[in-house]
CSV table of C-alpha atoms in Angstrom, one decimal:
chain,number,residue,atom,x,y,z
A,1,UNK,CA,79.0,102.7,132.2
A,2,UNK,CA,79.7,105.3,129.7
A,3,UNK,CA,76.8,106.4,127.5
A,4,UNK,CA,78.5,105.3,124.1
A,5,UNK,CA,78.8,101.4,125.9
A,6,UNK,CA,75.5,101.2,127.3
A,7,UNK,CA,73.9,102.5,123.9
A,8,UNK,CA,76.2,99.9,122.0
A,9,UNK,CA,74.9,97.2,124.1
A,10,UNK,CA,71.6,98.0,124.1
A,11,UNK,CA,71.5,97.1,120.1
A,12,UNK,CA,70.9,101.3,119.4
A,13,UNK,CA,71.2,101.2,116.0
A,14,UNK,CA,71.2,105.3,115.9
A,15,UNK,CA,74.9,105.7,117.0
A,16,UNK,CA,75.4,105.0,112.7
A,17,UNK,CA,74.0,107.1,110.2
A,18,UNK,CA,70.0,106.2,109.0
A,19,UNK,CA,69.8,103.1,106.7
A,20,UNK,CA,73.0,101.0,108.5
A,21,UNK,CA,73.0,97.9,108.2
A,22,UNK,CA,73.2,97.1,112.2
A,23,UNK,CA,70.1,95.8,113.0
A,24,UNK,CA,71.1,92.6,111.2
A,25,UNK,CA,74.5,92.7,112.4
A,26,UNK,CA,75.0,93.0,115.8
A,27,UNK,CA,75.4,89.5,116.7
A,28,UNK,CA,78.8,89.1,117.8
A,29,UNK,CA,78.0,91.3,120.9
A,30,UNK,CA,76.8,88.4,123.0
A,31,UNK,CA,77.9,85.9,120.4
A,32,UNK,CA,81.2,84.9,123.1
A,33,UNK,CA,78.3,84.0,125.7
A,34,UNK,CA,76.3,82.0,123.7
A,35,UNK,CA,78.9,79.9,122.5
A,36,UNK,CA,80.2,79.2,125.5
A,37,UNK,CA,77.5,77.1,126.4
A,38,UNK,CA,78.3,74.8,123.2
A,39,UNK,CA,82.2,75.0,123.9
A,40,UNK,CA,82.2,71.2,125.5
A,41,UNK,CA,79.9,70.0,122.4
A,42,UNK,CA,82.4,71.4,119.7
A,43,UNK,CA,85.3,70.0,121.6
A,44,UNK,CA,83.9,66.8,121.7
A,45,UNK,CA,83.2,66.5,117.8
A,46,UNK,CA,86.6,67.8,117.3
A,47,UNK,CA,88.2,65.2,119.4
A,48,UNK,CA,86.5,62.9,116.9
A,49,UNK,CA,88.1,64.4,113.5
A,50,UNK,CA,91.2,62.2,113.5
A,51,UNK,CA,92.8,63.7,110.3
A,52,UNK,CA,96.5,64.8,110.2
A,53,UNK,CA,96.0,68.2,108.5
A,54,UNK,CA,92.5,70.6,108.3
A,55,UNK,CA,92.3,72.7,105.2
A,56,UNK,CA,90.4,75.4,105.8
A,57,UNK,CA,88.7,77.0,102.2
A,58,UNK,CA,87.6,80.5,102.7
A,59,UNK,CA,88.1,84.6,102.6
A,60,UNK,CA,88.5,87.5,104.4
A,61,UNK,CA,86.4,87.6,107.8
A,62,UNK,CA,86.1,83.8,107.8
A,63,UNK,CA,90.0,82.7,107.1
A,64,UNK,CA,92.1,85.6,109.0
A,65,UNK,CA,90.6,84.9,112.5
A,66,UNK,CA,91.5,81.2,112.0
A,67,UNK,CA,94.8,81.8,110.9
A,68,UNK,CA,95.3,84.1,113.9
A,69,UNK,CA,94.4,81.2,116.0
A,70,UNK,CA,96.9,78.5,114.0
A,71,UNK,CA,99.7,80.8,114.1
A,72,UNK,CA,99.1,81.4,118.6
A,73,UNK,CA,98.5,77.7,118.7
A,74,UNK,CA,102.1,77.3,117.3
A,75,UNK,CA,100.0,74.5,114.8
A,76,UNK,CA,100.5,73.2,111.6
A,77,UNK,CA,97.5,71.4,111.3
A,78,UNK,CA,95.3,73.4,110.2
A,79,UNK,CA,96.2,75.2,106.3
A,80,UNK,CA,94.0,78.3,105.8
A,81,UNK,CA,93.5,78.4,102.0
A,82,UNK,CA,92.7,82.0,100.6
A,83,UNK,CA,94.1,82.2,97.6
A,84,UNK,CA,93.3,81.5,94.2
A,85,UNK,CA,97.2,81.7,93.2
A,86,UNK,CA,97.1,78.3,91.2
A,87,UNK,CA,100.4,77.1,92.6
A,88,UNK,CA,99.8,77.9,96.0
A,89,UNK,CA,96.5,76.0,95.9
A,90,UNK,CA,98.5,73.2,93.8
A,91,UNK,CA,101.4,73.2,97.1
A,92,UNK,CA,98.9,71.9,99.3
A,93,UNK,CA,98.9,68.0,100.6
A,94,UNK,CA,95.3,67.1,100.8
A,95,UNK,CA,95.9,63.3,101.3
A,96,UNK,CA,94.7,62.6,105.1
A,97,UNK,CA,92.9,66.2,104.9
A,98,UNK,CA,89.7,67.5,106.5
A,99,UNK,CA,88.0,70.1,104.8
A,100,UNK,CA,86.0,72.9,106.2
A,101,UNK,CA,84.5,75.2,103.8
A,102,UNK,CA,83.8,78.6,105.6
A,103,UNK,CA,81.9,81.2,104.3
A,104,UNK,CA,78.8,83.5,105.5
A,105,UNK,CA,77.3,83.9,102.3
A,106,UNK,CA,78.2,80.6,100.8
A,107,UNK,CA,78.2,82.2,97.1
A,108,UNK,CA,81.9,83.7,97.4
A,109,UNK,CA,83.5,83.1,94.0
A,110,UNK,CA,86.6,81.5,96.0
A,111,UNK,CA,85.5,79.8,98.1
A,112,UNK,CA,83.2,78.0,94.9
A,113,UNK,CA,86.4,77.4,93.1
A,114,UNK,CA,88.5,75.9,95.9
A,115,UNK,CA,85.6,73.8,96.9
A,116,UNK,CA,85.5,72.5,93.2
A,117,UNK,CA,89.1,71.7,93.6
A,118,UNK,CA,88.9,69.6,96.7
A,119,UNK,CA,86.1,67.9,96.0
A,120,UNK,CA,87.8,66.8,92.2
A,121,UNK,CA,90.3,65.0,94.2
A,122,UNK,CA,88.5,64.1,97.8
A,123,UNK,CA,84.7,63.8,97.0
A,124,UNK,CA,84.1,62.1,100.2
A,125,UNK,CA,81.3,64.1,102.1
A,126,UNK,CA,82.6,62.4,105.1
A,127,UNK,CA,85.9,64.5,105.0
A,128,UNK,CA,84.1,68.0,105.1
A,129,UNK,CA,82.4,70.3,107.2
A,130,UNK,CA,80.7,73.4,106.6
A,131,UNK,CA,80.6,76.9,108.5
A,132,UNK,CA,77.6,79.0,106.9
A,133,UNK,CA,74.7,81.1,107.5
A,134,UNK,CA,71.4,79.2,107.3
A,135,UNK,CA,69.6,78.8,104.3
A,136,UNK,CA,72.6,79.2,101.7
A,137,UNK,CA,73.7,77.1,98.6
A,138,UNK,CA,76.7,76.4,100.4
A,139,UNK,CA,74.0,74.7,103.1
A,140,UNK,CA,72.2,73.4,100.8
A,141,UNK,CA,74.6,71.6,99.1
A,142,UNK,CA,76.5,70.3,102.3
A,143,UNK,CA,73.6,68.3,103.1
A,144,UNK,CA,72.9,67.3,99.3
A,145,UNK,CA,77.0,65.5,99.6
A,146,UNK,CA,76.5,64.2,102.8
A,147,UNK,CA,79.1,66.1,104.7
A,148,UNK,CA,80.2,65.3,108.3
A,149,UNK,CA,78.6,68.2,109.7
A,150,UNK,CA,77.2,71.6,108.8
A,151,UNK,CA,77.7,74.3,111.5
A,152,UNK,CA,75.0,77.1,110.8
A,153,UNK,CA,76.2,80.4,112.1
A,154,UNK,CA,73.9,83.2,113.7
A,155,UNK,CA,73.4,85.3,110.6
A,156,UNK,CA,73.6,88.3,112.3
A,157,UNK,CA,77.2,88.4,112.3
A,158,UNK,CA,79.0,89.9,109.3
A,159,UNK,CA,82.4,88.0,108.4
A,160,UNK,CA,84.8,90.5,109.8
A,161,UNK,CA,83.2,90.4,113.4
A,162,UNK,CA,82.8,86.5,113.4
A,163,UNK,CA,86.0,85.2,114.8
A,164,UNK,CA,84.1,84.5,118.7
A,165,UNK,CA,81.5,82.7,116.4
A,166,UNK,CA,81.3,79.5,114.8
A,167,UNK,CA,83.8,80.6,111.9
A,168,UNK,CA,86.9,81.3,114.6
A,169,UNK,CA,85.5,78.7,116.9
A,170,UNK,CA,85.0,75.4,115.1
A,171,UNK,CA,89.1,75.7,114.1
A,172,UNK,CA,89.8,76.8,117.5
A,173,UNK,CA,88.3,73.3,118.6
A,174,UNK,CA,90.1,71.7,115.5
A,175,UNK,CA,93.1,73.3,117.2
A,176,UNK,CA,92.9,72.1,120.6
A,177,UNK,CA,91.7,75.3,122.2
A,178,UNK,CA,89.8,75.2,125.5
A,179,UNK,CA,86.7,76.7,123.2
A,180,UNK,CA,84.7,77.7,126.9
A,181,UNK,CA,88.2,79.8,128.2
A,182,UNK,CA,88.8,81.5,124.8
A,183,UNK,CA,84.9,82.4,125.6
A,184,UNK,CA,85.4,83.3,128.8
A,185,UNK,CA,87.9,86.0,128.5
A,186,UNK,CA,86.3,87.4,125.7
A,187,UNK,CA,83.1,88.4,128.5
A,188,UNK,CA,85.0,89.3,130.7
A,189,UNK,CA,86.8,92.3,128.5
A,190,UNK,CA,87.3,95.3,129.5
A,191,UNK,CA,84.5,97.0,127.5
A,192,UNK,CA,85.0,100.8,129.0
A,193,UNK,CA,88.9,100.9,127.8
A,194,UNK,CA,87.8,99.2,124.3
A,195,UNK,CA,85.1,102.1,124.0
A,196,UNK,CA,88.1,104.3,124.9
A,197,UNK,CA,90.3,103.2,122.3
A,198,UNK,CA,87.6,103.0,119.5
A,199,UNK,CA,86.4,107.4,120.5
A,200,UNK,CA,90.2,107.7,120.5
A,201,UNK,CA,91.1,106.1,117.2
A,202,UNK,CA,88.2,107.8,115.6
A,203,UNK,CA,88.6,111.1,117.0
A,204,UNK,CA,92.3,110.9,115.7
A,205,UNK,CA,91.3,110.0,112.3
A,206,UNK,CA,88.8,113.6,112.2
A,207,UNK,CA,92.0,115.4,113.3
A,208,UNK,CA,94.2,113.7,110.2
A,209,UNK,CA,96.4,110.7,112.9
A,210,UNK,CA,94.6,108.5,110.3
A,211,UNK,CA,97.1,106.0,109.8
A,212,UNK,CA,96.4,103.7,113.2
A,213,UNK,CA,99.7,101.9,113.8
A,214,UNK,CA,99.4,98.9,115.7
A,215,UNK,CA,102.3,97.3,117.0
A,216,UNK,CA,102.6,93.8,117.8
A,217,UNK,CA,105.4,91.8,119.2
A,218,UNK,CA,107.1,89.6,116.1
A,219,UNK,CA,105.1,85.8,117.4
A,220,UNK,CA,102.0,87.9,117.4
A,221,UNK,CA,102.2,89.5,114.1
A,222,UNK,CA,99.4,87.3,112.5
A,223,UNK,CA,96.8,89.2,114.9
A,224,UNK,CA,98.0,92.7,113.1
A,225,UNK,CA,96.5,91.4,110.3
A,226,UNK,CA,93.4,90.5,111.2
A,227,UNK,CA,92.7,93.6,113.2
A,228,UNK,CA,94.1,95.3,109.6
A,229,UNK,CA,90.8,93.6,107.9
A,230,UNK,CA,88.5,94.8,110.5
A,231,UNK,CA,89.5,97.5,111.1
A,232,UNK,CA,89.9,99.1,106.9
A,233,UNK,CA,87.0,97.0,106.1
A,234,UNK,CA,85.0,98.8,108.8
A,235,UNK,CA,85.9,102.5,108.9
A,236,UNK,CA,86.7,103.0,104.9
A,237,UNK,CA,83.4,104.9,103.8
A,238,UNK,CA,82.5,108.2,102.3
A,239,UNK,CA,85.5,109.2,101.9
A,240,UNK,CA,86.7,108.6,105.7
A,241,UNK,CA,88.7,105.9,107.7
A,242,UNK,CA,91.3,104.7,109.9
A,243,UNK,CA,94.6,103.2,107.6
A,244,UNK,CA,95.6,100.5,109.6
A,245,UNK,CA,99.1,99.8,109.6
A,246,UNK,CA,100.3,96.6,111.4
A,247,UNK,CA,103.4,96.4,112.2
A,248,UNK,CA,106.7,94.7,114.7
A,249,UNK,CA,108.9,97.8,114.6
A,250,UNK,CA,108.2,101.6,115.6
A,251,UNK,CA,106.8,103.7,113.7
A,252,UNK,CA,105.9,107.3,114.2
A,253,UNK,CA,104.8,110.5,112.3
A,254,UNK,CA,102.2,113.3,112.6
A,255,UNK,CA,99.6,111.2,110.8
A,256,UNK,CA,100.4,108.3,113.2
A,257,UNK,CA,97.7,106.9,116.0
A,258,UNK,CA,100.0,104.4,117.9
A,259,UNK,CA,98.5,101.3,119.3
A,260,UNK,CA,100.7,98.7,121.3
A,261,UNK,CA,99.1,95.3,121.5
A,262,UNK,CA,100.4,92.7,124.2
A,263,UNK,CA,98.8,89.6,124.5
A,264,UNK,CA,99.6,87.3,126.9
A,265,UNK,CA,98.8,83.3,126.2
A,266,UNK,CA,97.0,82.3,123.2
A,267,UNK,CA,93.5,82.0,125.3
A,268,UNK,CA,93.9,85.9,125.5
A,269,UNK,CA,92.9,86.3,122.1
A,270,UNK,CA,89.7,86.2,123.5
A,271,UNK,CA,89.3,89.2,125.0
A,272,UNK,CA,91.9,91.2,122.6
A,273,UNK,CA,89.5,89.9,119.3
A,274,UNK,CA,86.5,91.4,122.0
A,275,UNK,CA,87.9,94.4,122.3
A,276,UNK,CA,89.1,95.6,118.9
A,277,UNK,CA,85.6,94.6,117.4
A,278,UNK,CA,84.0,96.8,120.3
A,279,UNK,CA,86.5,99.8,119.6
A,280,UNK,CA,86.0,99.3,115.9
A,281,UNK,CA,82.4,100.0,116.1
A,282,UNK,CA,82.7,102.9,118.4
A,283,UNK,CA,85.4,104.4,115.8
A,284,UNK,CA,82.1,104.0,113.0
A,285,UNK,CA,80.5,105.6,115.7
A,286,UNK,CA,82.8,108.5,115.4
A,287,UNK,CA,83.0,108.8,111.9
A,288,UNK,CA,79.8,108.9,111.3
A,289,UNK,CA,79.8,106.1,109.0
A,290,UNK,CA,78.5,102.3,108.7
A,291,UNK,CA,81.3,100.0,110.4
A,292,UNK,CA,78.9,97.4,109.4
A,293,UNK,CA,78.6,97.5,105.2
A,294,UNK,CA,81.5,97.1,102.7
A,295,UNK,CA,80.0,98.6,99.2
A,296,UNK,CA,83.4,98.8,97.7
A,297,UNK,CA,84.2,95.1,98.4
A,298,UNK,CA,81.3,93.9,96.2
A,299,UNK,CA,82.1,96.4,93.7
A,300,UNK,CA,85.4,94.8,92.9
A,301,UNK,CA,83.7,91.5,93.1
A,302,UNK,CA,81.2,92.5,90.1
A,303,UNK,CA,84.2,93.8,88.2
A,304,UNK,CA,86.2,90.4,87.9
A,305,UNK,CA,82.5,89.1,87.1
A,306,UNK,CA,82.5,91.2,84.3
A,307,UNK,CA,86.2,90.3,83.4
A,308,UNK,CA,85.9,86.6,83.6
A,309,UNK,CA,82.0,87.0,81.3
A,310,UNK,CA,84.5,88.4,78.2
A,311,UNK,CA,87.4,86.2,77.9
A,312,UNK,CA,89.9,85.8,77.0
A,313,UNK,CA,91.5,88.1,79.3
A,314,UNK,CA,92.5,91.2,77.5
A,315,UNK,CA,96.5,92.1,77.1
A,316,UNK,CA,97.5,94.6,80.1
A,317,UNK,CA,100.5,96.4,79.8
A,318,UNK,CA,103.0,96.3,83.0
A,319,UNK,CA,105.6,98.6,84.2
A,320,UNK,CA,109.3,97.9,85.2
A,321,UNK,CA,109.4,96.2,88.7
A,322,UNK,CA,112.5,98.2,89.7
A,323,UNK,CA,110.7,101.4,88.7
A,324,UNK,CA,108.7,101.5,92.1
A,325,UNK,CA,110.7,103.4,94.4
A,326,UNK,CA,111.1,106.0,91.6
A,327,UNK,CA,107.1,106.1,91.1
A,328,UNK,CA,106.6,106.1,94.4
A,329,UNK,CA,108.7,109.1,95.6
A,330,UNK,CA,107.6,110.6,92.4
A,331,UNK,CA,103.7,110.6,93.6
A,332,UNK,CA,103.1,109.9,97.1
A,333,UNK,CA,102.6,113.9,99.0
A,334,UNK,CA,101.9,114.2,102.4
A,335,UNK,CA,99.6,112.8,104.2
A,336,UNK,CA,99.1,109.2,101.7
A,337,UNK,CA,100.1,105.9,102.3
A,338,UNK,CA,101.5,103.3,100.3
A,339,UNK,CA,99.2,99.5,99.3
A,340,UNK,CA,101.8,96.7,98.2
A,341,UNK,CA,99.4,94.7,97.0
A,342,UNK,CA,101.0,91.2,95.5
A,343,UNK,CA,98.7,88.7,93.3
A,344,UNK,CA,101.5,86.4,94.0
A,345,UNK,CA,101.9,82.6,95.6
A,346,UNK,CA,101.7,82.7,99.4
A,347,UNK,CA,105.5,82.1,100.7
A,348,UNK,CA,107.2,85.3,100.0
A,349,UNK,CA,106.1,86.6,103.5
A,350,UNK,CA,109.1,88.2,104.6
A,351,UNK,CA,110.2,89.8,101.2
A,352,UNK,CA,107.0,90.8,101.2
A,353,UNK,CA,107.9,92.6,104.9
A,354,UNK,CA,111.3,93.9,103.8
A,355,UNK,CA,109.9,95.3,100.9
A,356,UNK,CA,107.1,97.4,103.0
A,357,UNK,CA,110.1,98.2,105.3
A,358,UNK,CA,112.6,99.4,102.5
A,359,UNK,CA,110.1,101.7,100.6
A,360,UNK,CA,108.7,103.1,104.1
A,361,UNK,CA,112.3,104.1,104.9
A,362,UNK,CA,113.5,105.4,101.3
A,363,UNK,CA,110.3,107.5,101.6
A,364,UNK,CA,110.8,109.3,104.7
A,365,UNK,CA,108.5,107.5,107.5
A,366,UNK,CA,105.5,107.1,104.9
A,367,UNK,CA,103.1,104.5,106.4
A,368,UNK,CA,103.0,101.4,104.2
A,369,UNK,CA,101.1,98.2,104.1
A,370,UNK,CA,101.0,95.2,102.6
A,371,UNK,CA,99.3,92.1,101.8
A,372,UNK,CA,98.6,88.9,99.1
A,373,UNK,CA,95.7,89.6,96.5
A,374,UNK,CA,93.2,88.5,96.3
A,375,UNK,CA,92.9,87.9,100.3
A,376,UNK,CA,92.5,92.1,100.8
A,377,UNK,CA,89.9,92.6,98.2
A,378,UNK,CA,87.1,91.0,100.8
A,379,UNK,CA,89.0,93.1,103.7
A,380,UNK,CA,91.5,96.5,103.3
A,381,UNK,CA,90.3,96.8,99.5
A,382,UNK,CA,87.3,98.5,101.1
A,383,UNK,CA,89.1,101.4,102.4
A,384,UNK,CA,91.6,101.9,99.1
A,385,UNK,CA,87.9,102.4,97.3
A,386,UNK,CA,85.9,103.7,100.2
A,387,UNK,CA,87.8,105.8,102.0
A,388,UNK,CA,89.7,109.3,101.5
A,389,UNK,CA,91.9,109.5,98.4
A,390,UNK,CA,95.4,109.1,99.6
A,391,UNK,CA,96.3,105.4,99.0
A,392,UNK,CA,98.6,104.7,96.4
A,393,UNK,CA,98.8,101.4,95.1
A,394,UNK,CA,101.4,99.1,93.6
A,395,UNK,CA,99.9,96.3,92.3
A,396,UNK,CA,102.6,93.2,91.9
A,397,UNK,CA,101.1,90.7,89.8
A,398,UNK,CA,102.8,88.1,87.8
A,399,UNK,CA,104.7,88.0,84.2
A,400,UNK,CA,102.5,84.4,83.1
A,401,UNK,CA,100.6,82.3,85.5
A,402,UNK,CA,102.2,80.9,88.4
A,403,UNK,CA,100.6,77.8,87.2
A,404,UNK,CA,98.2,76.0,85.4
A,405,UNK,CA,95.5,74.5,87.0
A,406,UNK,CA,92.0,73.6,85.8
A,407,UNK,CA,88.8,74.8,88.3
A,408,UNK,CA,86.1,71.7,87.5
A,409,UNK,CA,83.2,72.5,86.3
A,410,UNK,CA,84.2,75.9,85.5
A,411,UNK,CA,85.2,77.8,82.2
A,412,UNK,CA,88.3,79.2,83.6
A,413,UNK,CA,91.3,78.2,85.3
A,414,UNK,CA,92.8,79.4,88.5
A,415,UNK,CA,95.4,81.4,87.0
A,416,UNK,CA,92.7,83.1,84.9
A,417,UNK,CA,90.8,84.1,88.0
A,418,UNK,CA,93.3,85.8,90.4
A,419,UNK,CA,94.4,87.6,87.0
A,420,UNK,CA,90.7,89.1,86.4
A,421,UNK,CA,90.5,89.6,90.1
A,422,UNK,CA,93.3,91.8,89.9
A,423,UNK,CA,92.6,93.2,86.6
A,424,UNK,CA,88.7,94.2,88.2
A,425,UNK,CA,90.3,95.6,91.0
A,426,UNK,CA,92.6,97.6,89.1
A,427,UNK,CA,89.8,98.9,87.1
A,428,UNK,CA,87.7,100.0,90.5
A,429,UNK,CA,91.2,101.5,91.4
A,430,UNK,CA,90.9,103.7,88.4
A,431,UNK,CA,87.4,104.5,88.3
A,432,UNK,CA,87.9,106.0,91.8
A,433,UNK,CA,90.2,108.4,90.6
A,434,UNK,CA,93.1,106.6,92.7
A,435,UNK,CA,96.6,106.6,91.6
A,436,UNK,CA,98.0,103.1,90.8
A,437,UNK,CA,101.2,101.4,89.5
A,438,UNK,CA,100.8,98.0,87.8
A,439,UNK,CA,104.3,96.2,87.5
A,440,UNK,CA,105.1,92.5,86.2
A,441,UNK,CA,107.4,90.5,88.4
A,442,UNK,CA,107.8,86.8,89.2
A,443,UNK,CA,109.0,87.3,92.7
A,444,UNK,CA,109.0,90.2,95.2
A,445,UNK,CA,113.2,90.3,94.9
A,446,UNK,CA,112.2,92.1,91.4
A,447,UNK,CA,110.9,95.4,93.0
A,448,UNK,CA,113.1,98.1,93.6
């Protein structure tokens, strides 16, 4: 066993810098084992939940593993809600739905609102579930409504390592997984190769191959962008980090790390969701940074606080939709990557990809991502803050709202909240001195 594997699984909390935040979360090292004792048990309750669809309301670390798992299940079953895009929340059915409300800290501000929402129009305790940590308002208050069960998780598992907990596992039931095989595999990883390909991706990084490309084939695409969250929410600190750049085609260039991921049946997810969460650690490890904090993440969340406490919203001025390329060419040097970053309804999900396509090509190779606001704030929004200063951002957000639609018991409306979510992020953008287009357009065909 190498010396890096045997210190990681002895809980050493000095292979991160002094004052991490390990010692509370380091849970999801034996978390697979665990829950494999508890596999037949979640099974069996979700045998019981006889619901056609399962909305899933939550963010970041608790909704991307799930939706890895509902895309590999080849399901439409389960709906993971992550938005607060007014009309995307307003497209879904919930007649005949089963809620699970999933978040760790069980104060997230969207998870709150979506919760409002359901409950407005299902307030039958019966039809939920919640996934939380003990001892949150979110606990609390699933027990106040009566709700068909409340799943605490171990609370030494931060959201982005949780998907081989209860947050990954309960859907995984809902699913039709065999919960005890997807448990199974992940044990039996091959730790020593994912300790090998977290030194190498770090080491890379030090030596400017930041930009970790991984490769997936087109089916498994979904898994890119979870390992995307875990791995910019991880490694974007002080200045350092690994870009990750999913991705279904080739893509090289000096600041490339290439990572080809093949996974075999959907009960392989085990091990790969085992391994990347080992290698990501290691690559912290490397940096010599905290793979387990995100300071940037709540400093955007206290922004749109601070937005939504002075309404109304103040006017924003946006730029020209088909004046990106020419921005773009204009301002990204060698050595940055591009952040597409849409605050627009889910759907647009291959525009989206032919737009991060088309600009990586008319800029010579340039790495690109991509992804729906406000779903990256609580994941790759870490490392445009965090980490070193060569991300430029285009923010795509739209004309008017996409629609209007009341949040109960709130002052606010959902349209008003994903627009002071982007609005706070743009202002963090700013303040850290990174460079960032702001465009108006009603649909991604606008940007040029």
């Amino acid at each position: 066993m190498s010396a890096t594997l045997d210190r990681l699984l002895a809980r050493d909390t000095t292979l991160w810098p002094a004052g991490n935040v390990s010692p509370t979360r380091l849970g999801w090292l034996d978390a697979p084992a665990k829950l494999e004792a508890q596999a037949d048990e979640l099974m069996a309750w979700a045998s019981t939940v006889k619901a056609s669809r399962i909305v899933l309301l939550g963010m970041g670390g608790s909704s991307l593993g799930p939706e890895v798992l509902r895309a590999f299940a080849g399901s439409d079953r389960l709906v993971v809600l992550d938005t607060t895009d007014p009309r995307t929340i307003a497209s879904v059915e919930l007649d005949d739905a089963f809620f699970l409300v999933s978040s760790k800290s069980g104060g997230t501000i969207e998870v709150q609102t979506l919760l409002a929402h359901a409950w407005s129009k299902v307030p039958d305790g019966s039809r939920y579930a919640a996934i939380t940590d003990p001892g949150t308002a979110l606990c609390d208050l699933a027990k106040e409504r009566s709700f068909g069960r409340v799943f605490e998780n171990d609370p030494d598992i931060g959201g982005r390592y949780s998907v081989l907990s209860l947050f990954g596992l309960v859907p995984a039931a809902l699913l039709g997984y065999d919960v005890g095989e997807l448990c199974r595999r992940a044990v039996a990883v091959d730790a020593e190769e994912a300790v090998a390909l977290g030194d190498a991706m770090g080491h890379a990084a030090l030596d400017g191959q930041d930009k970790v490309t991984i490769r997936t084939a087109p089916e498994a695409a979904a898994f890119g962008m979870w390992v995307e969250q875990l791995v910019a929410e991880s490694t974007g600190k002080q200045g350092k980090g690994c870009v990750p750049v999913p991705t279904i085609d080739a893509e090289t260039g000096d600041d490339r790390f290439n990572v080809s991921v093949s996974i075999g049946d959907a009960l392989d997810l085990g091990a790969e969701f085992q391994r990347w969460e080992i290698a990501t650690a290691v690559a912290g490890h490397v940096l010599g940074i905290d793979p387990f904090d995100e300071p940037n993440v709540t400093e955007s969340k206290e922004n749109t606080k601070r937005v939504l406490a002075s309404l109304p919203l103040p006017d924003a001025s946006l730029e020209d939709p088909g004046t990106v390329s020419e921005w773009l060419a204009a301002t990204v040097e060698e050595g940055d990557y591009v952040s597409l970053q849409a605050y627009l309804p889910y759907g647009e999900d291959e525009a989206l990809s032919m737009l991060r396509r088309r600009l990586r090509e008319r800029l010579g190779g340039v790495a690109v991502t991509a992804g729906y606001g406000p779903r990256f704030l609580h994941s790759t929004g870490q490392l445009h803050k965090g980490g070193a200063n060569n991300v430029v951002a285009v923010q795509i957000v739209p004309r008017r709202p996409t629609a209007n639609l009341a949040i109960p018991g709130f002052e606010y409306d959902f349209g008003t909240l994903i627009a002071a979510q982007a609005l706070g992020d743009h202002q963090s953008l700013v303040e850290h001195g990174r460079r960032v287009l702001r465009v108006g357009a009603d649909h991604l065909q606008e940007v040029s």
